Short mmCIF file of C-alpha atoms in Angstrom, two decimals:
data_model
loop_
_atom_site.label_atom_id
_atom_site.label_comp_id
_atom_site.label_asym_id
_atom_site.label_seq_id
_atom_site.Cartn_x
_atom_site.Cartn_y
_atom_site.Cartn_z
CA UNK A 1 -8.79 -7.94 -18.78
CA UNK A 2 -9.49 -8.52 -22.27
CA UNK A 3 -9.15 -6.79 -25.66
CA UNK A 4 -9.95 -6.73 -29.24
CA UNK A 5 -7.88 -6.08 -31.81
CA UNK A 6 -6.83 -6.46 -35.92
CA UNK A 7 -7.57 -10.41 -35.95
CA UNK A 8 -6.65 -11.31 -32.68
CA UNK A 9 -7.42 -10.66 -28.90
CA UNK A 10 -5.20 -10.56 -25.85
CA UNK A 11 -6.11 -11.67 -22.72
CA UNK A 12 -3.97 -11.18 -19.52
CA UNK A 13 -4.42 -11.06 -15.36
CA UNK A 14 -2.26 -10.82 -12.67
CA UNK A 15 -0.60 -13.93 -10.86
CA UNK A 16 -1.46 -13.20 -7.08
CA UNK A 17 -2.93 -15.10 -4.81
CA UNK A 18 -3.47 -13.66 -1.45
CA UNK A 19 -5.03 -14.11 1.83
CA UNK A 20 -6.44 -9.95 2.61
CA UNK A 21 -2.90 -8.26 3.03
CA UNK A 22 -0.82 -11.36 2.94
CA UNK A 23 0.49 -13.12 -0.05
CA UNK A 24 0.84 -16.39 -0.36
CA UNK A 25 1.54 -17.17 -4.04
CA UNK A 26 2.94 -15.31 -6.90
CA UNK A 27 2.06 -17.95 -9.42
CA UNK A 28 -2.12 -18.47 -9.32
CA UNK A 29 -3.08 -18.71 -12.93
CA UNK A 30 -6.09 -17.64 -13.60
CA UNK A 31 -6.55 -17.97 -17.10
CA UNK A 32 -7.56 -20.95 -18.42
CA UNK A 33 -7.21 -22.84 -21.78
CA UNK A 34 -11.18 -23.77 -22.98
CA UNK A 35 -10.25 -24.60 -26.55
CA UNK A 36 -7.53 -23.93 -28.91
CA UNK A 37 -9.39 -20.35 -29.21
CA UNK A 38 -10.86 -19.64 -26.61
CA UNK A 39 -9.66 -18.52 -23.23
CA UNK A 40 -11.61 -17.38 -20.11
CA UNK A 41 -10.35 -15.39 -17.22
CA UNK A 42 -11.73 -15.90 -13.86
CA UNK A 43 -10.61 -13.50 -11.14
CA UNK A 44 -12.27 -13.65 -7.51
CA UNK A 45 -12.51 -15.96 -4.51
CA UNK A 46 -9.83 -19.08 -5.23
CA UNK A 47 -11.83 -21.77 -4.29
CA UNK A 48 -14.47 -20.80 -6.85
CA UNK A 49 -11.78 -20.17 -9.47
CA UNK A 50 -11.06 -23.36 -9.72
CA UNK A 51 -14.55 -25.10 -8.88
CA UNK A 52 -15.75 -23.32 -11.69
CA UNK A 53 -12.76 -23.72 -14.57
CA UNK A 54 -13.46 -27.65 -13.62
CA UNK A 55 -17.07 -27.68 -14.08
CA UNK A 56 -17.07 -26.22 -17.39
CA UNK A 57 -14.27 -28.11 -18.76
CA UNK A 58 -16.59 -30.79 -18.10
CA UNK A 59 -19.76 -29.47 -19.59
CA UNK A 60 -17.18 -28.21 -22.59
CA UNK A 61 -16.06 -31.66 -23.28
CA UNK A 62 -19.35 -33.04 -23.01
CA UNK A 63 -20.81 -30.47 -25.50
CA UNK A 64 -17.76 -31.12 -27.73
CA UNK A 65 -18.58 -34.96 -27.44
CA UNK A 66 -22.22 -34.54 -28.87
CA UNK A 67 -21.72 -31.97 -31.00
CA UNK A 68 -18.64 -32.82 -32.63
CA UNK A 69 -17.12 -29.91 -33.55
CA UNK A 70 -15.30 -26.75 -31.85
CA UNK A 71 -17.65 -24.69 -29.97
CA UNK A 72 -18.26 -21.00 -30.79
CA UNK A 73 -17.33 -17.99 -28.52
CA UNK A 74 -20.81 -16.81 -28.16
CA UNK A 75 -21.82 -19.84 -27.12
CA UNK A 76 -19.56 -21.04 -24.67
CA UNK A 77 -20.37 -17.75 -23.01
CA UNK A 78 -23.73 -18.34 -23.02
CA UNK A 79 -22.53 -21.62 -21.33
CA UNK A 80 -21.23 -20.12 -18.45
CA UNK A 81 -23.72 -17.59 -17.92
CA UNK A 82 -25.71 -20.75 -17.41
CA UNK A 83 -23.03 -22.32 -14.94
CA UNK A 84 -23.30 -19.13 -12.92
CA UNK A 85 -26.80 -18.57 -12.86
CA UNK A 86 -27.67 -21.80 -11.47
CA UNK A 87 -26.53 -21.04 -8.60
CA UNK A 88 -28.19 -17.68 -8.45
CA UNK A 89 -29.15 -17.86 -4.46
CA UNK A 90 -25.35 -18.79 -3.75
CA UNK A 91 -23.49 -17.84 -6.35
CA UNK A 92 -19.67 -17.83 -6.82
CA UNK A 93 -17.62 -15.74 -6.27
CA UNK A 94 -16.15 -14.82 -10.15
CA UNK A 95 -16.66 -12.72 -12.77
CA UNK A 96 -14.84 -13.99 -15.83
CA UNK A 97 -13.73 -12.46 -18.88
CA UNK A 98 -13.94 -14.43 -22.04
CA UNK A 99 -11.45 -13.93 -25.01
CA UNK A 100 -11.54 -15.92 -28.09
CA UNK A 101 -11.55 -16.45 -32.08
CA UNK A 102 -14.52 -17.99 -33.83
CA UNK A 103 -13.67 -22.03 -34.70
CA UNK A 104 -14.64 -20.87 -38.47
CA UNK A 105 -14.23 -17.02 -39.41
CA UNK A 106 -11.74 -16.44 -36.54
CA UNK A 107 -13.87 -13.42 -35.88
CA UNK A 108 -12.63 -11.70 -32.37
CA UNK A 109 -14.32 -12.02 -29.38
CA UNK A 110 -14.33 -10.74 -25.99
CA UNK A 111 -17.41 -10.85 -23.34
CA UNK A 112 -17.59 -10.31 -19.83
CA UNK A 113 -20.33 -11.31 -17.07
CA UNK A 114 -21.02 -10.44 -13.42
CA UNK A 115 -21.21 -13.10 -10.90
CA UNK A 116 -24.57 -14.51 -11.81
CA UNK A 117 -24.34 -14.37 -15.19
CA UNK A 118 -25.35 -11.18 -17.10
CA UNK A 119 -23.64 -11.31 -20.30
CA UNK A 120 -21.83 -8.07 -21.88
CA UNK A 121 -20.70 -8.53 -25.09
CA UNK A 122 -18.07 -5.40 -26.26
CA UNK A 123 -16.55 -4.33 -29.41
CA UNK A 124 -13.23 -2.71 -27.58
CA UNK A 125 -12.20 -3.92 -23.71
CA UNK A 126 -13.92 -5.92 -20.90
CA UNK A 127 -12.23 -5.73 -17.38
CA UNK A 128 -12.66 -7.39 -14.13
CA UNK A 129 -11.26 -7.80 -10.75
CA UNK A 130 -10.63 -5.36 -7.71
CA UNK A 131 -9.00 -2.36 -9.45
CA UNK A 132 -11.69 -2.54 -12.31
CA UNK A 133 -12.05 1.18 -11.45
CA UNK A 134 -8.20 2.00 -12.46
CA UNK A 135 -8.28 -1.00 -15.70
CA UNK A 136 -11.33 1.28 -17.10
CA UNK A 137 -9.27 4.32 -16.73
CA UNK A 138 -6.47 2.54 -18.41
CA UNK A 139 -8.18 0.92 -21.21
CA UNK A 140 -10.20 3.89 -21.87
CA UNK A 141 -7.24 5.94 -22.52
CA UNK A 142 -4.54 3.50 -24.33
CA UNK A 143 -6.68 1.75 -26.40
CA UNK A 144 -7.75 2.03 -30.02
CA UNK A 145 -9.20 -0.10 -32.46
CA UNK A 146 -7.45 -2.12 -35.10
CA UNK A 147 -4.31 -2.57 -33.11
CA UNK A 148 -1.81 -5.27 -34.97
CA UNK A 149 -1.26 -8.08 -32.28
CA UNK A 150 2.69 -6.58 -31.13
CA UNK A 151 1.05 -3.54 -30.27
CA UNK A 152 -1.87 -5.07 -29.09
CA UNK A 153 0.20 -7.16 -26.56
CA UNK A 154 2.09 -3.52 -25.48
CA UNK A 155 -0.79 -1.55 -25.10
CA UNK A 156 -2.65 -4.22 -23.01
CA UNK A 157 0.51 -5.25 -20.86
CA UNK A 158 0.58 -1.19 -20.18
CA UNK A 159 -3.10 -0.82 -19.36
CA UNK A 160 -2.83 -3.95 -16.98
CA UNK A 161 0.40 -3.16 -15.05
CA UNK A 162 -0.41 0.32 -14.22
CA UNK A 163 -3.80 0.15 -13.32
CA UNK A 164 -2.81 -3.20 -10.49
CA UNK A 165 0.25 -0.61 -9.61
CA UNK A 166 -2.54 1.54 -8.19
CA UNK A 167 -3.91 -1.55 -6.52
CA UNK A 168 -2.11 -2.54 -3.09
CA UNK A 169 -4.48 -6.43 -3.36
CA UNK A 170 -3.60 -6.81 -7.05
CA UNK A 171 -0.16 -7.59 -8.85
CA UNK A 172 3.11 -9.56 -8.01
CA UNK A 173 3.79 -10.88 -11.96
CA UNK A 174 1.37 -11.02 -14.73
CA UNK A 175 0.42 -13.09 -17.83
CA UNK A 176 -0.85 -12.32 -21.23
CA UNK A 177 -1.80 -14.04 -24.12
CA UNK A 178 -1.98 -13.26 -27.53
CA UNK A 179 -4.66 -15.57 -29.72
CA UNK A 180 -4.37 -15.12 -33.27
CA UNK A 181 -5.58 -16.88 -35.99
CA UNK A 182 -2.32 -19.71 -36.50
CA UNK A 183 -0.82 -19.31 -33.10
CA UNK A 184 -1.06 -18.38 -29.67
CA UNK A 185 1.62 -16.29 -27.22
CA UNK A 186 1.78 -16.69 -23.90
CA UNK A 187 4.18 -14.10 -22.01
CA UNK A 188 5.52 -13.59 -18.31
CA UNK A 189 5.82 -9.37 -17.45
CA UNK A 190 8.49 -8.48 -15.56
CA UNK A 191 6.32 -6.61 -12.65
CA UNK A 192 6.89 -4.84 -9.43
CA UNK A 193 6.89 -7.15 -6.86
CA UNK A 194 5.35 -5.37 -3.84
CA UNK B 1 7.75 29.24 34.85
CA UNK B 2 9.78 30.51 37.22
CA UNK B 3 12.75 31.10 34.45
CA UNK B 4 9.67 32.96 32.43
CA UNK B 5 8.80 35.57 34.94
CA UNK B 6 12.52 36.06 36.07
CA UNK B 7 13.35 36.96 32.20
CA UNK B 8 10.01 38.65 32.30
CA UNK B 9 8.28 36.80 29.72
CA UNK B 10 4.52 38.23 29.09
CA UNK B 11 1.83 35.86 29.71
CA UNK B 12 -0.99 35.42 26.74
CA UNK B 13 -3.35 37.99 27.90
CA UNK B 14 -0.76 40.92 28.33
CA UNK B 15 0.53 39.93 24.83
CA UNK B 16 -3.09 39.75 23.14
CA UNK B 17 -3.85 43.83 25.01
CA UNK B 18 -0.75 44.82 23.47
CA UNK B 19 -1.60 43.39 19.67
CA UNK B 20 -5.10 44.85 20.02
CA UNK B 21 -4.07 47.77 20.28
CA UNK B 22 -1.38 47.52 17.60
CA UNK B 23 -4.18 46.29 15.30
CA UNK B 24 -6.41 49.15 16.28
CA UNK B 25 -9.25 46.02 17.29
CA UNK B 26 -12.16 47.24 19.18
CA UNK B 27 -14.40 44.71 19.19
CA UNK B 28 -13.89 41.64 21.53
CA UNK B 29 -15.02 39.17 18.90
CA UNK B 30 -12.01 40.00 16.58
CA UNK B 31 -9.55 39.18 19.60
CA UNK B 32 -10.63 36.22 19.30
CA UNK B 33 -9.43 35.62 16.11
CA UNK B 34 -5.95 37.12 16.76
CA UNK B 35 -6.31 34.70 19.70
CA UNK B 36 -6.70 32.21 17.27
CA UNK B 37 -4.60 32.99 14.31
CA UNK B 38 -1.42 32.85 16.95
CA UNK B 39 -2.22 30.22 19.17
CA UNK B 40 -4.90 28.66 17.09
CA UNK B 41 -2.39 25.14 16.66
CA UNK B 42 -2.27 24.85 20.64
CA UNK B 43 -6.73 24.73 20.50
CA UNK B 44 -8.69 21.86 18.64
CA UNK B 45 -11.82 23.49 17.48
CA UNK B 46 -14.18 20.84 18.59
CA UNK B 47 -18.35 21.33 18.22
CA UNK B 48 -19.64 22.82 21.75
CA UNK B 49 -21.18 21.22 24.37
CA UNK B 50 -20.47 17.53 22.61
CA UNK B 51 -18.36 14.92 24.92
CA UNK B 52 -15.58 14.34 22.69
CA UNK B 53 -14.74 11.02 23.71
CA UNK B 54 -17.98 9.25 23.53
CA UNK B 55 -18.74 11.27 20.04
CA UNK B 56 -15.22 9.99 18.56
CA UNK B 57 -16.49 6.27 19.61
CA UNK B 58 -18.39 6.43 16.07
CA UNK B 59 -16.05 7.65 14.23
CA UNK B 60 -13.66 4.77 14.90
CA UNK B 61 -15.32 1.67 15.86
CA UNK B 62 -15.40 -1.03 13.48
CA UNK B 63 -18.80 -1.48 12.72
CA UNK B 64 -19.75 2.60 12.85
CA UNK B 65 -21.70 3.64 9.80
CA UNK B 66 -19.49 6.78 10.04
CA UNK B 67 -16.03 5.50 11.16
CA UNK B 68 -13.49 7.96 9.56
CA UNK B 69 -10.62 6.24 7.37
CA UNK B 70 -7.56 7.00 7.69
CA UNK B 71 -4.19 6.01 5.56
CA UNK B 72 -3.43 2.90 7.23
CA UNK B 73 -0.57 0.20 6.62
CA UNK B 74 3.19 0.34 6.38
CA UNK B 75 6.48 -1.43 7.64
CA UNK B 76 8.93 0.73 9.26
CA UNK B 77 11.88 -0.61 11.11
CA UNK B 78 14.67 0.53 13.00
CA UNK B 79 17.59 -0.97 15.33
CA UNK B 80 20.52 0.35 17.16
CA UNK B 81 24.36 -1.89 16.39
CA UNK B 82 27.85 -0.96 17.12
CA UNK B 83 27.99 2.43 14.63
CA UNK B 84 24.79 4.16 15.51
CA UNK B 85 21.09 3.30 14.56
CA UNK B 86 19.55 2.36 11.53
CA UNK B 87 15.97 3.56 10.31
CA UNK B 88 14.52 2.30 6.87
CA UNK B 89 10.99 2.67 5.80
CA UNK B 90 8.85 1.93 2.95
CA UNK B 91 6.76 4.60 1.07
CA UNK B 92 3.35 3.32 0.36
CA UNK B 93 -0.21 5.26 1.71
CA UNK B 94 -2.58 3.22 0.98
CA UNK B 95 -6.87 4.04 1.76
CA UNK B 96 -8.58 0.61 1.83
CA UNK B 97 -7.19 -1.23 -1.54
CA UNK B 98 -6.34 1.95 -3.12
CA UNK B 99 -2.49 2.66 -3.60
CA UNK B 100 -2.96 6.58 -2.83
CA UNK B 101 0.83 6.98 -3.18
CA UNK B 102 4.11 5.42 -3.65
CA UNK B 103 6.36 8.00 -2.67
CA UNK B 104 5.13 9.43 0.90
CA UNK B 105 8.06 10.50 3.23
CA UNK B 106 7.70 8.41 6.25
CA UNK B 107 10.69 9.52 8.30
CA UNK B 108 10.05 12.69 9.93
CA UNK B 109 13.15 14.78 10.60
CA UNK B 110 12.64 16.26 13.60
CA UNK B 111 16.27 18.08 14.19
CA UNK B 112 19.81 17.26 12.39
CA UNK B 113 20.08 14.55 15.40
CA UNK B 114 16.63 13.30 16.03
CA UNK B 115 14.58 11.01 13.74
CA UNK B 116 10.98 9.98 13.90
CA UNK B 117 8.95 7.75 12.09
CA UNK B 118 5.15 7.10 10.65
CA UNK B 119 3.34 4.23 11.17
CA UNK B 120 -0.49 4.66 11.45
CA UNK B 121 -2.18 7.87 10.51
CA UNK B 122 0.03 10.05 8.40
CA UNK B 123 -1.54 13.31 9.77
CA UNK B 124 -1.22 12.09 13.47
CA UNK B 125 2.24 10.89 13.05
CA UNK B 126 3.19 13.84 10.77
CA UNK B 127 1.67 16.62 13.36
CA UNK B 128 2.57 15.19 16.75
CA UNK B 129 6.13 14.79 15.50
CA UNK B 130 6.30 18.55 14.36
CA UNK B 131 4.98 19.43 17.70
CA UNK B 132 7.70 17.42 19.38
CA UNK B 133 9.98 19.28 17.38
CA UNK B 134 8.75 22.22 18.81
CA UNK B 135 9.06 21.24 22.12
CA UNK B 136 12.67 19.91 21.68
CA UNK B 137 13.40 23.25 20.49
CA UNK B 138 11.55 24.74 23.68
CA UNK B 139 13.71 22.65 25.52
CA UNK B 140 16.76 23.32 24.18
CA UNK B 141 16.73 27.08 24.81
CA UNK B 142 15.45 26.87 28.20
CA UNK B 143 18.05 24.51 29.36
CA UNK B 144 21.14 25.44 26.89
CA UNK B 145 21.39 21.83 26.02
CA UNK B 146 19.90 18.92 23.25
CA UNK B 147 17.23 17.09 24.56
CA UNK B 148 17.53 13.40 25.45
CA UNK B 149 16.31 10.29 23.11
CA UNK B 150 14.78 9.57 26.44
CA UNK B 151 12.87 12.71 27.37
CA UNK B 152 11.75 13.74 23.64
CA UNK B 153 9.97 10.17 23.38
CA UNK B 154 8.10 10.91 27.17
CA UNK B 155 7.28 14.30 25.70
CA UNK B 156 5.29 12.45 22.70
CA UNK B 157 4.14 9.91 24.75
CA UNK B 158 2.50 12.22 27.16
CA UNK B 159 1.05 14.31 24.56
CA UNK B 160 -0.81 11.92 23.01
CA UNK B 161 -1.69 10.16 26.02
CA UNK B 162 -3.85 13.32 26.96
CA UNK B 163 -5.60 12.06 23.59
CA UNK B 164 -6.12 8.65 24.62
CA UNK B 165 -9.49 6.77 23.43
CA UNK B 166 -10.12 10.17 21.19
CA UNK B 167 -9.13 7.82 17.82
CA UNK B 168 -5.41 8.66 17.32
CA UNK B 169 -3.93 6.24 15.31
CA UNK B 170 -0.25 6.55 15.79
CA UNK B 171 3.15 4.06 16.05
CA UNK B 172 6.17 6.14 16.00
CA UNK B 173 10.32 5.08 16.97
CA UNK B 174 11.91 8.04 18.13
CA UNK B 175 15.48 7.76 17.26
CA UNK B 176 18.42 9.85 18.24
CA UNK B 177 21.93 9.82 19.80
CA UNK B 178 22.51 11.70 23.18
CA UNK B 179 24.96 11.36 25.99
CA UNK B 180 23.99 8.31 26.77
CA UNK B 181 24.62 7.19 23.04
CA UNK B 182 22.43 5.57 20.45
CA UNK B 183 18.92 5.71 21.40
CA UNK B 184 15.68 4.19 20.14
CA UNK B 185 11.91 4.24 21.64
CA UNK B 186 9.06 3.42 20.54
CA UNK B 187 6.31 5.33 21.47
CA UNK B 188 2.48 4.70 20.08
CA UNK B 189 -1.52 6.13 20.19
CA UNK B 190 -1.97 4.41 23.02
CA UNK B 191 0.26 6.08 25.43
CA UNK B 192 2.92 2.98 25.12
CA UNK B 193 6.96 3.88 25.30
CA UNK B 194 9.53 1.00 24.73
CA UNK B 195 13.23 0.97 24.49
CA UNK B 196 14.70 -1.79 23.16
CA UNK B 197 17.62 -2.62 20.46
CA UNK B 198 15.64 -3.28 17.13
CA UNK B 199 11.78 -2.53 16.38
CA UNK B 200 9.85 -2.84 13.31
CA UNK B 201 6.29 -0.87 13.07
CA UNK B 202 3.44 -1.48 10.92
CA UNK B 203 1.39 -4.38 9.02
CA UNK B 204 4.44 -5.51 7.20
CA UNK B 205 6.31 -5.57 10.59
CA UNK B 206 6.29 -9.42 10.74
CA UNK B 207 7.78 -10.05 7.76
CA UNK B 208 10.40 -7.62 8.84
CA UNK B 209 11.07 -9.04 11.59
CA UNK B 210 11.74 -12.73 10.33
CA UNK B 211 14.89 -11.06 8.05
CA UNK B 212 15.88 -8.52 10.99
CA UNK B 213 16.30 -11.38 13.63
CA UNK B 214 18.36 -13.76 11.18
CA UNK B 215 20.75 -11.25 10.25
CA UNK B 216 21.50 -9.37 13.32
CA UNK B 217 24.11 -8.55 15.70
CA UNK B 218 25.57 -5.92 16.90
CA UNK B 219 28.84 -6.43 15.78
CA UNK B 220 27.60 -6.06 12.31
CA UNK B 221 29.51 -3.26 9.95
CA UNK B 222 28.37 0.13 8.42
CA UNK B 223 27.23 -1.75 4.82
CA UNK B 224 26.10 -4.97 6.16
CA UNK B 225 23.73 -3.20 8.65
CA UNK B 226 22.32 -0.87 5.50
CA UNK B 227 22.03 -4.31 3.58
CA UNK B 228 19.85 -5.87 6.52
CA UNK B 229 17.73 -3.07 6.85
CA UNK B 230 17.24 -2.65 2.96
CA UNK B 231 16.33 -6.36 2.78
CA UNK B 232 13.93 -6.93 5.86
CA UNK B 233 11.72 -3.92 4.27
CA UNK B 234 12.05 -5.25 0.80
CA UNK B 235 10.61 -8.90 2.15
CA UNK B 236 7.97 -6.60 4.31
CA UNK B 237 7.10 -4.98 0.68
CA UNK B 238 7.37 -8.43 -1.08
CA UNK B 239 5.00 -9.81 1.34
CA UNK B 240 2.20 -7.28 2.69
CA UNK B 241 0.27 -5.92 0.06
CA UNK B 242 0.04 -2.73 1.97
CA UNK B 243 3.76 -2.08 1.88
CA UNK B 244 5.89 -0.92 -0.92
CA UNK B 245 7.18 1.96 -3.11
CA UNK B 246 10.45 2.74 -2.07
CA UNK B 247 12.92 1.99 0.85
CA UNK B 248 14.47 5.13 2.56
CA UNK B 249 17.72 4.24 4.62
CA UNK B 250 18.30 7.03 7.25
CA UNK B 251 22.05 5.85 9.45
CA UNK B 252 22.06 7.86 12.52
CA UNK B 253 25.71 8.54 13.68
CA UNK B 254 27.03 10.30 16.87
CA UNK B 255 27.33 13.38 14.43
CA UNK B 256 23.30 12.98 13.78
CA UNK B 257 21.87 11.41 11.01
CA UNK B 258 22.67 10.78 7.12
CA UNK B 259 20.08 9.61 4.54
CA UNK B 260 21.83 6.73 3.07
CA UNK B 261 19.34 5.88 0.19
CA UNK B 262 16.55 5.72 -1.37
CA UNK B 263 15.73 2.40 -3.66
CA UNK B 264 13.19 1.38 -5.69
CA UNK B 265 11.84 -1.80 -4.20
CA UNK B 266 11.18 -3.37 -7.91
CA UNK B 267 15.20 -2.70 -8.42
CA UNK B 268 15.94 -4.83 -5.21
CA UNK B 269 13.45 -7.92 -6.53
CA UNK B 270 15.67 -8.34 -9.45
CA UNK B 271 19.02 -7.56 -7.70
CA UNK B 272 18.25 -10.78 -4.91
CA UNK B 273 16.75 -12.63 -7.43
CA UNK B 274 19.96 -12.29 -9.29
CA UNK B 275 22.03 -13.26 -6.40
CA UNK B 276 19.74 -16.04 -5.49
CA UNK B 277 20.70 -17.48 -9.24
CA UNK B 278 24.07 -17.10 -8.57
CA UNK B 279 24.52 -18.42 -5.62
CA UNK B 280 23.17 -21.38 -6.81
#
């Protein structure tokens, strides 16, 4: 899940990585680095996790190479709604969640997309993954706008944590990170483990 | 019974006259529902005229548009060592991916020195066992002595054999100490009974297993055995995404059973971690 607040955005998942009821490893990251800004989230099958961070490193640095400069939030996600809808007639299997800071303003940004494409651009939360249901109740209720990034980084680490305690295929550690404007945090929760 | 008509013990329809008239009922049709609202547990209302067993094939095959689903996935284990038997179960009901609860009771406590325990459907395993405590009960005053670990587990097993292919979804250990001393069966849905020295029910039953098998014998002592048993169901929990909550540690002795504890599983991550630090 993502969110928005004072300056910054927070972006954090869980760590599983699971085969139906069995899980294999407790260390899957699923967030992935795009720029020094920008980070995208991309929860679903495995395989396609990763086909699809490689891919659009690639078109990212090629973009970056011709362009040469940083490229914007609303762009990139335009990017990958590109990436995904490509394959629209066997598409993978990811929904990602996009969190960044404009190369310029450092204006937040957060935007999510289904697994084709379809862009949804939001001025509070985006969520994805297989207890979306329980993250929306979460979010809904914890969040408010204009949080400073500390309380930013409690309130999502809350909203994520109980909402995959209510999920018996999501959980086993979790990451977030905090982008804001001069620096970025990256911190482990201490979960439950079952 | 021959017992029954020597103490002189009415039979259903002299009993239901007699309440009729106490209740002043008339009308047949309202007998019925006396009829019902004393023996109504013994009756399954079922539709009429509808073949149960070919009806309750929809409800519970696989690729039914209807199939009925129930609270599935668990890890329960027991096994029986020099000072008694040990039961510990985790507390997790789960309904497809949805964590319904983390704090269901899955050891049913069927009398101060029998134990049973839920794997399955909760309301099957929860209901059959309360009807075996019945019949232990039934038992005990007509022959002025506890039931056996032995015949209480071919009671349950026979009762829900009558039910077999009708959907059940039940995998129970009985566990008890009788004259014959520690005893464990297990006893499932489908009309199987087992005894054996260590069992573990339920989808996180493998990973119970692998712990249970590398740290037993049945030499072991009182607090090693609750250690073992804590830590195979914590793995299970680690493990099986449809195991978790808490572990419940029931020790039945030859004075029937204690519950030991009750730990958070989260608590026991940290503590083995911890140890797994040190040790190095």
């Amino acid at each position: 899940m993502a969110m928005k607040g004072k300056d910054c955005v927070a972006i954090a998942a869980d760590r599983r990585f699971g085969v139906q009821a069995q899980t294999v490893s407790m260390d899957f990251d699923k967030i992935f680095e795009m720029g020094p800004h920008l980070y995208i989230g991309l929860p679903g099958l495995a395989t396609d996790v990763q086909t699809v961070s490689q891919r659009l490193n690639f078109r990212l640095k090629m973009y970056e190479l011709r362009e040469n400069r940083k490229i914007k939030p609303k762009t990139f996600m335009s990017m990958v709604s590109n990436l995904l809808y490509e394959r629209r007639f066997g598409p993978y299997f990811v929904e990602p969640v996009i969190a960044g800071l404009d190369p310029k303003t450092f204006q937040p940004f957060i935007a999510s997309m289904d697994l084709i494409g379809c862009p949804m651009i939001t001025d509070d939360f985006v969520v994805s993954g297989t207890c979306s249901e329980q993250m929306y109740g979460m979010c809904e209720s914890l969040w408010e706008p204009n949080l400073e990034p500390e309380d930013l980084f409690e309130t999502i680490s809350q909203a994520l944590m109980n909402a995959f305690d209510r999920d018996a295929v999501s959980g086993w550690g979790a990451v977030v990170y905090i982008i804001e404007k001069d620096k970025v945090t990256k911190r482990l929760l201490k979960t439950r483990m079952d | 019974m021959a017992l029954g008509s020597i103490c002189g013990l009415q039979t259903m329809t002299k009993l239901n006259s007699s309440l009729r008239e106490n209740c002043n009922l008339l009308n047949s049709q309202d007998s019925a529902f006396v009829n019902e609202a004393i023996y109504g547990s013994e009756n399954f209302v079922t539709p009429r005229d509808i073949d149960i067993l070919s009806n309750q094939k929809n409800l519970t095959d696989k690729d039914s548009n209807v199939k009925i689903h129930f609270d599935h996935g668990t890890t329960t284990l027991a096994f029986k060592f020099k000072h008694g038997v040990i039961v510990a179960v985790d507390s997790r009901a789960t309904a497809g991916p949805y964590i319904a609860s983390q704090t269901v009771k899955k050891v049913i406590e069927i009398n101060p020195y029998l134990l049973g325990t839920m794997a399955g459907g909760a309301a099957d395993c929860s209901f059959w066992e309360r009807h075996l405590a019945k019949e232990c009960r039934l038992h005990e005053l007509r022959n002025k002595e506890r039931i056996s670990v032995a015949a209480a587990s071919k009671l349950l097993a026979n009762t829900v054999y009558n039910y077999k292919g009708m959907g059940l979804s039940m995998g129970t250990m009985i566990v008890g100490w009788d004259k014959k001393g520690p005893g464990l069966y297990y006893v499932d849905s489908d009309g199987e009974r087992m005894k054996n020295n260590m069992f573990s029910v339920g989808s996180g039953s493998t990973y119970a297993y692998g712990v249970l098998d590398s740290g037993y014998k049945w030499n072991l002592s009182v607090e090693e055995a609750y250690d073992l048993g804590k830590r195979a169901i914590y793995h299970a929990t680690h493990r099986d995404a449809y195991s978790g909550g808490v572990v419940n540690l029931y020790h039945m002795k030859e004075s029937g059973w204690i519950k030991v504890s009750q730990t958070d599983v989260k608590e026991l991550h940290y503590q083995y971690q911890e140890e797994k630090s040190r040790r190095r």
